[in-house]
Amino acid sequence: MALTREEREQFLAEPHIAALAVDAGPGRAPLTVPIWYQYEPGGDIWIMTGLDSRKNELISAAGRFSLMVDRLEPTIRYVSVEGPVVDTAPATLDQLREVSARYLPADKVDGYVDFAWKNHGEQLVLRMRPERWVSSDLGQV
């Protein structure tokens, strides 16, 4: 059963690890990788990736990407969203802290942020405007 707009937006706002997919070019399947993301209902989705990463190269070429998040309990539920990149900007330390705090235990955030900021190279924030949604809750399958 498809989720309502409110249900799918709320589900996407929860801290799931997303599968990002982007066109990898002729003769290739889409690049699909796990990624952290940030989203608030009604807004744009943002992800952070390296300036020199393959993800950034492919997303820049395609101009769009999709994310899919799912869970198995208490019911099997998923949301997939696809849309255009509407903004690209250098990542800030505050954004790195925000997305890290979404996924890591509180006592691990500072250490991870310090390490990532110093070692992961220049990072970008890519904002995607959700355009197409596919969602379902399969109930107690």
XYZ file of N, CA and C in Angstrom:
423
model
N 0.840 -1.177 0.000
C 0.000 0.000 0.000
C 0.888 1.244 0.000
N 0.627 2.155 -0.913
C 1.399 3.392 -1.012
C 1.201 4.240 0.237
N 2.245 4.966 0.611
C 2.173 5.861 1.759
C 1.570 7.201 1.339
N 0.944 7.875 2.279
C 0.463 9.222 2.008
C 1.672 10.157 1.912
N 1.464 11.352 1.408
C 2.556 12.322 1.321
C 3.175 12.554 2.701
N 2.343 12.751 3.700
C 2.843 12.985 5.060
C 3.639 11.782 5.572
N 3.140 10.576 5.347
C 3.840 9.363 5.805
C 5.190 9.200 5.113
N 5.239 9.397 3.810
C 6.502 9.201 3.100
C 7.511 10.278 3.471
N 7.066 11.531 3.659
C 7.982 12.588 4.059
C 8.509 12.345 5.474
N 7.646 11.908 6.380
C 8.085 11.624 7.743
C 9.064 10.447 7.758
N 8.780 9.433 6.974
C 9.675 8.275 6.906
C 11.041 8.682 6.367
N 11.062 9.501 5.320
C 12.322 9.960 4.748
C 13.088 10.837 5.740
N 12.388 11.533 6.611
C 13.035 12.396 7.606
C 13.719 11.593 8.720
N 13.382 10.321 8.855
C 14.040 9.470 9.854
C 15.462 9.148 9.391
N 16.370 8.842 10.326
C 17.781 8.623 9.951
C 18.079 7.231 9.390
N 17.587 6.971 8.190
C 17.898 5.728 7.495
C 19.169 5.928 6.665
N 19.904 4.870 6.427
C 20.987 4.921 5.452
C 20.324 4.779 4.089
N 20.628 5.686 3.177
C 20.005 5.651 1.855
C 20.891 4.907 0.867
N 20.263 4.356 -0.138
C 20.976 3.870 -1.314
C 20.838 4.980 -2.352
N 21.953 5.577 -2.739
C 21.968 6.608 -3.766
C 22.208 5.922 -5.099
N 21.446 6.316 -6.108
C 21.645 5.788 -7.457
C 21.726 6.957 -8.425
N 22.688 6.841 -9.360
C 22.860 7.868 -10.376
C 23.335 7.197 -11.661
N 22.912 7.741 -12.791
C 23.300 7.223 -14.099
C 24.825 7.177 -14.200
N 25.353 6.023 -14.564
C 26.811 5.861 -14.681
C 27.272 5.895 -16.137
N 26.381 6.231 -17.062
C 26.778 6.386 -18.459
C 26.432 5.191 -19.323
N 26.640 5.338 -20.624
C 26.303 4.278 -21.588
C 27.019 2.960 -21.270
N 26.268 1.893 -21.352
C 26.839 0.571 -21.136
C 27.113 0.229 -19.691
N 26.705 1.063 -18.780
C 26.933 0.828 -17.354
C 25.610 0.825 -16.613
N 25.532 0.009 -15.585
C 24.391 0.083 -14.673
C 24.552 1.342 -13.828
N 23.482 1.826 -13.206
C 23.624 3.002 -12.343
C 24.606 2.725 -11.204
N 25.362 3.754 -10.825
C 26.167 3.663 -9.614
C 25.199 3.686 -8.445
N 25.306 2.725 -7.551
C 24.440 2.651 -6.381
C 25.316 2.443 -5.164
N 25.242 3.395 -4.215
C 26.088 3.342 -3.027
C 25.299 3.794 -1.798
N 25.687 3.304 -0.612
C 25.040 3.784 0.612
C 25.531 5.193 0.941
N 24.641 5.992 1.536
C 25.025 7.370 1.857
C 24.155 7.916 2.986
N 24.749 8.781 3.790
C 23.995 9.560 4.771
C 23.343 10.729 4.046
N 22.198 11.156 4.544
C 21.491 12.281 3.950
C 20.769 13.050 5.044
N 20.287 14.236 4.707
C 19.485 15.040 5.621
C 18.237 15.490 4.892
N 17.111 15.465 5.611
C 15.836 15.858 5.010
C 14.871 16.293 6.096
N 14.131 17.354 5.824
C 13.011 17.783 6.658
C 11.780 17.813 5.772
N 10.636 17.305 6.265
C 9.431 17.253 5.441
C 9.147 18.577 4.723
N 8.858 18.447 3.420
C 8.539 19.592 2.597
C 9.743 20.289 1.990
N 10.950 19.899 2.392
C 12.150 20.578 1.914
C 12.916 19.779 0.885
N 14.131 20.237 0.634
C 15.044 19.533 -0.253
C 15.849 18.524 0.554
N 16.366 17.524 -0.119
C 17.253 16.532 0.485
C 18.676 17.008 0.230
N 19.558 16.834 1.227
C 20.958 17.113 0.921
C 21.849 15.967 1.345
N 22.895 15.815 0.535
C 23.921 14.819 0.792
C 25.269 15.526 0.757
N 26.268 14.882 1.305
C 27.623 15.414 1.287
C 28.510 14.386 0.603
N 29.363 14.865 -0.304
C 30.282 13.968 -0.996
C 31.552 14.719 -1.354
N 32.580 13.978 -1.647
C 33.857 14.579 -1.989
C 33.821 15.294 -3.333
N 34.503 16.418 -3.400
C 34.597 17.183 -4.642
C 35.104 16.304 -5.778
N 36.090 15.446 -5.497
C 36.701 14.603 -6.527
C 36.117 13.196 -6.596
N 34.980 12.970 -5.955
C 34.402 11.621 -5.919
C 33.711 11.264 -7.227
N 33.600 9.976 -7.478
C 32.868 9.498 -8.654
C 31.396 9.899 -8.549
N 30.846 9.850 -7.314
C 29.457 10.277 -7.124
C 29.259 11.699 -7.628
N 30.121 12.602 -7.210
C 29.984 13.999 -7.625
C 30.121 14.134 -9.137
N 31.076 13.443 -9.714
C 31.275 13.497 -11.165
C 30.016 13.037 -11.900
N 29.446 11.906 -11.485
C 28.265 11.363 -12.168
C 27.019 12.205 -11.919
N 26.847 12.678 -10.680
C 25.686 13.521 -10.379
C 25.778 14.831 -11.157
N 26.966 15.403 -11.248
C 27.143 16.646 -12.020
C 26.762 16.428 -13.482
N 27.165 15.290 -14.042
C 26.850 14.993 -15.442
C 25.359 14.740 -15.640
N 24.748 14.002 -14.712
C 23.339 13.636 -14.857
C 22.398 14.769 -14.450
N 22.820 15.587 -13.488
C 21.978 16.674 -13.000
C 20.887 16.223 -12.053
N 20.895 14.938 -11.690
C 19.856 14.395 -10.806
C 20.334 13.072 -10.228
N 19.650 12.618 -9.182
C 19.939 11.318 -8.590
C 18.702 10.847 -7.843
N 18.754 9.628 -7.378
C 17.650 9.107 -6.568
C 18.211 8.528 -5.276
N 17.349 8.494 -4.270
C 17.652 7.858 -2.990
C 16.537 6.879 -2.688
N 16.899 5.769 -2.070
C 15.913 4.802 -1.606
C 16.271 4.427 -0.181
N 15.281 4.500 0.707
C 15.469 4.086 2.096
C 14.413 3.040 2.423
N 14.785 2.118 3.307
C 13.830 1.076 3.678
C 14.052 0.628 5.104
N 13.113 -0.166 5.587
C 13.219 -0.804 6.897
C 12.474 -2.133 6.829
N 12.768 -2.993 7.782
C 12.095 -4.291 7.841
C 11.124 -4.395 9.008
N 11.338 -3.601 10.057
C 10.475 -3.686 11.248
C 10.038 -2.300 11.677
N 8.853 -2.105 12.205
C 7.880 -3.133 12.545
C 7.117 -3.668 11.333
N 7.208 -2.942 10.188
C 6.644 -3.448 8.940
C 7.666 -3.173 7.843
N 7.532 -3.882 6.752
C 8.408 -3.639 5.609
C 7.906 -2.376 4.914
N 8.770 -1.357 4.880
C 8.386 -0.064 4.332
C 9.561 0.505 3.550
N 9.261 1.189 2.453
C 10.322 1.868 1.714
C 9.797 3.152 1.099
N 10.729 4.057 0.837
C 10.467 5.286 0.107
C 11.624 5.483 -0.859
N 11.280 5.742 -2.112
C 12.267 6.080 -3.131
C 11.897 7.456 -3.661
N 12.889 8.308 -3.820
C 12.641 9.668 -4.281
C 13.708 10.035 -5.301
N 13.289 10.773 -6.314
C 14.200 11.153 -7.398
C 13.928 12.601 -7.768
N 15.011 13.314 -8.125
C 14.821 14.688 -8.536
C 16.099 15.356 -8.973
N 15.973 16.610 -9.411
C 17.118 17.346 -9.912
C 17.957 17.942 -8.786
N 19.232 18.112 -9.072
C 20.108 18.841 -8.156
C 19.778 20.316 -8.339
N 19.458 20.993 -7.239
C 19.061 22.397 -7.315
C 20.118 23.336 -6.725
N 21.132 22.764 -6.062
C 22.198 23.602 -5.512
C 23.397 22.736 -5.172
N 24.567 23.274 -5.383
C 25.822 22.635 -4.994
C 26.672 23.710 -4.335
N 27.190 23.416 -3.141
C 28.006 24.397 -2.426
C 29.046 23.670 -1.583
N 30.149 24.337 -1.275
C 31.128 23.724 -0.380
C 30.479 23.378 0.963
N 30.816 22.216 1.491
C 30.282 21.790 2.789
C 30.899 22.627 3.898
N 30.123 22.830 4.944
C 30.620 23.534 6.119
C 30.832 22.534 7.252
N 31.604 22.946 8.220
C 31.822 22.122 9.408
C 30.497 21.882 10.132
N 29.635 22.884 10.171
C 28.329 22.724 10.821
C 27.472 21.683 10.104
N 27.519 21.642 8.786
C 26.756 20.634 8.041
C 27.306 19.241 8.298
N 28.629 19.115 8.344
C 29.229 17.816 8.654
C 28.799 17.358 10.036
N 28.789 18.268 10.989
C 28.362 17.932 12.351
C 26.885 17.534 12.366
N 26.054 18.268 11.635
C 24.615 17.978 11.587
C 24.333 16.579 11.046
N 24.917 16.238 9.907
C 24.633 14.935 9.320
C 25.275 13.817 10.146
N 26.430 14.072 10.730
C 27.083 13.058 11.574
C 26.252 12.779 12.821
N 25.702 13.829 13.417
C 24.875 13.664 14.623
C 23.589 12.904 14.326
N 23.151 12.933 13.099
C 21.940 12.202 12.691
C 22.169 10.691 12.735
N 23.419 10.260 12.504
C 23.703 8.833 12.360
C 24.577 8.227 13.451
N 25.362 9.020 14.126
C 26.314 8.483 15.101
C 25.845 8.711 16.531
N 26.278 7.853 17.449
C 25.999 8.114 18.870
C 26.635 9.457 19.261
N 25.996 10.174 20.167
C 26.438 11.513 20.546
C 27.904 11.556 20.963
N 28.365 10.527 21.652
C 29.754 10.541 22.130
C 30.771 10.266 21.024
N 30.342 9.933 19.825
C 31.242 9.657 18.700
C 31.306 10.798 17.682
N 30.381 11.749 17.776
C 30.259 12.788 16.760
C 31.514 13.657 16.675
N 31.981 14.205 17.786
C 33.121 15.122 17.743
C 34.358 14.464 17.160
N 34.648 13.250 17.574
C 35.825 12.551 17.050
C 35.709 12.278 15.567
N 34.531 11.848 15.126
C 34.343 11.580 13.699
C 34.451 12.862 12.886
N 33.787 13.928 13.342
C 33.803 15.197 12.606
C 35.233 15.719 12.489
N 35.992 15.663 13.565
C 37.381 16.122 13.533
C 38.189 15.315 12.515
N 38.050 13.987 12.559
C 38.769 13.130 11.616
C 38.344 13.403 10.172
N 37.036 13.424 9.926
C 36.523 13.592 8.560
C 36.916 14.945 7.981
N 36.822 15.999 8.776
C 37.138 17.337 8.283
C 38.600 17.435 7.873
N 39.464 16.742 8.618
C 40.900 16.799 8.346
C 41.339 15.818 7.255
N 40.605 14.726 7.046
C 41.101 13.643 6.193
C 40.296 13.311 4.944
N 39.079 13.768 4.831
C 38.254 13.367 3.692
C 38.358 14.288 2.494
N 39.168 15.320 2.561
C 39.311 16.227 1.431
C 38.129 17.172 1.330
N 38.158 17.993 0.297
C 37.097 18.981 0.120
C 35.768 18.286 -0.144
N 34.749 18.700 0.609
C 33.419 18.111 0.511
C 32.434 19.132 -0.045
N 31.434 18.614 -0.749
C 30.352 19.433 -1.285
C 29.028 18.984 -0.690
N 28.093 19.903 -0.605
C 26.706 19.575 -0.277
C 25.907 19.734 -1.556
N 25.225 18.658 -1.933
C 24.363 18.649 -3.114
C 22.918 18.595 -2.638
N 22.114 19.524 -3.086
C 20.696 19.558 -2.705
C 19.842 19.079 -3.866
N 18.945 18.144 -3.545
C 18.042 17.573 -4.543
C 16.600 17.919 -4.172
N 15.845 18.386 -5.161
C 14.435 18.680 -4.937
C 13.623 17.439 -5.296
N 12.944 16.838 -4.319
C 12.139 15.643 -4.613
C 11.070 15.935 -5.669
N 11.093 15.130 -6.722
C 10.170 15.313 -7.837
C 9.248 14.107 -8.007
N 9.817 12.923 -7.907
C 9.047 11.692 -8.085
C 9.244 10.796 -6.873
N 8.150 10.259 -6.381
C 8.179 9.420 -5.189
C 7.570 8.054 -5.511
N 8.140 7.018 -4.937
C 7.545 5.679 -4.933
C 7.658 5.208 -3.493
N 6.554 4.713 -2.947
C 6.582 4.299 -1.535
C 5.599 3.173 -1.313
N 5.871 2.424 -0.256
C 4.951 1.345 0.094
C 5.190 0.902 1.526
N 4.133 0.448 2.144
C 4.218 -0.261 3.416
C 3.538 -1.598 3.165
N 4.328 -2.660 3.239
C 3.812 -3.989 2.932
C 3.133 -4.637 4.118
N 2.943 -3.881 5.195
C 2.243 -4.408 6.361
C 3.042 -5.489 7.038
N 2.371 -6.402 7.636
C 2.990 -7.482 8.405
C 3.265 -8.704 7.534
N 3.938 -8.496 6.403
C 4.248 -9.611 5.489
C 5.143 -10.619 6.178
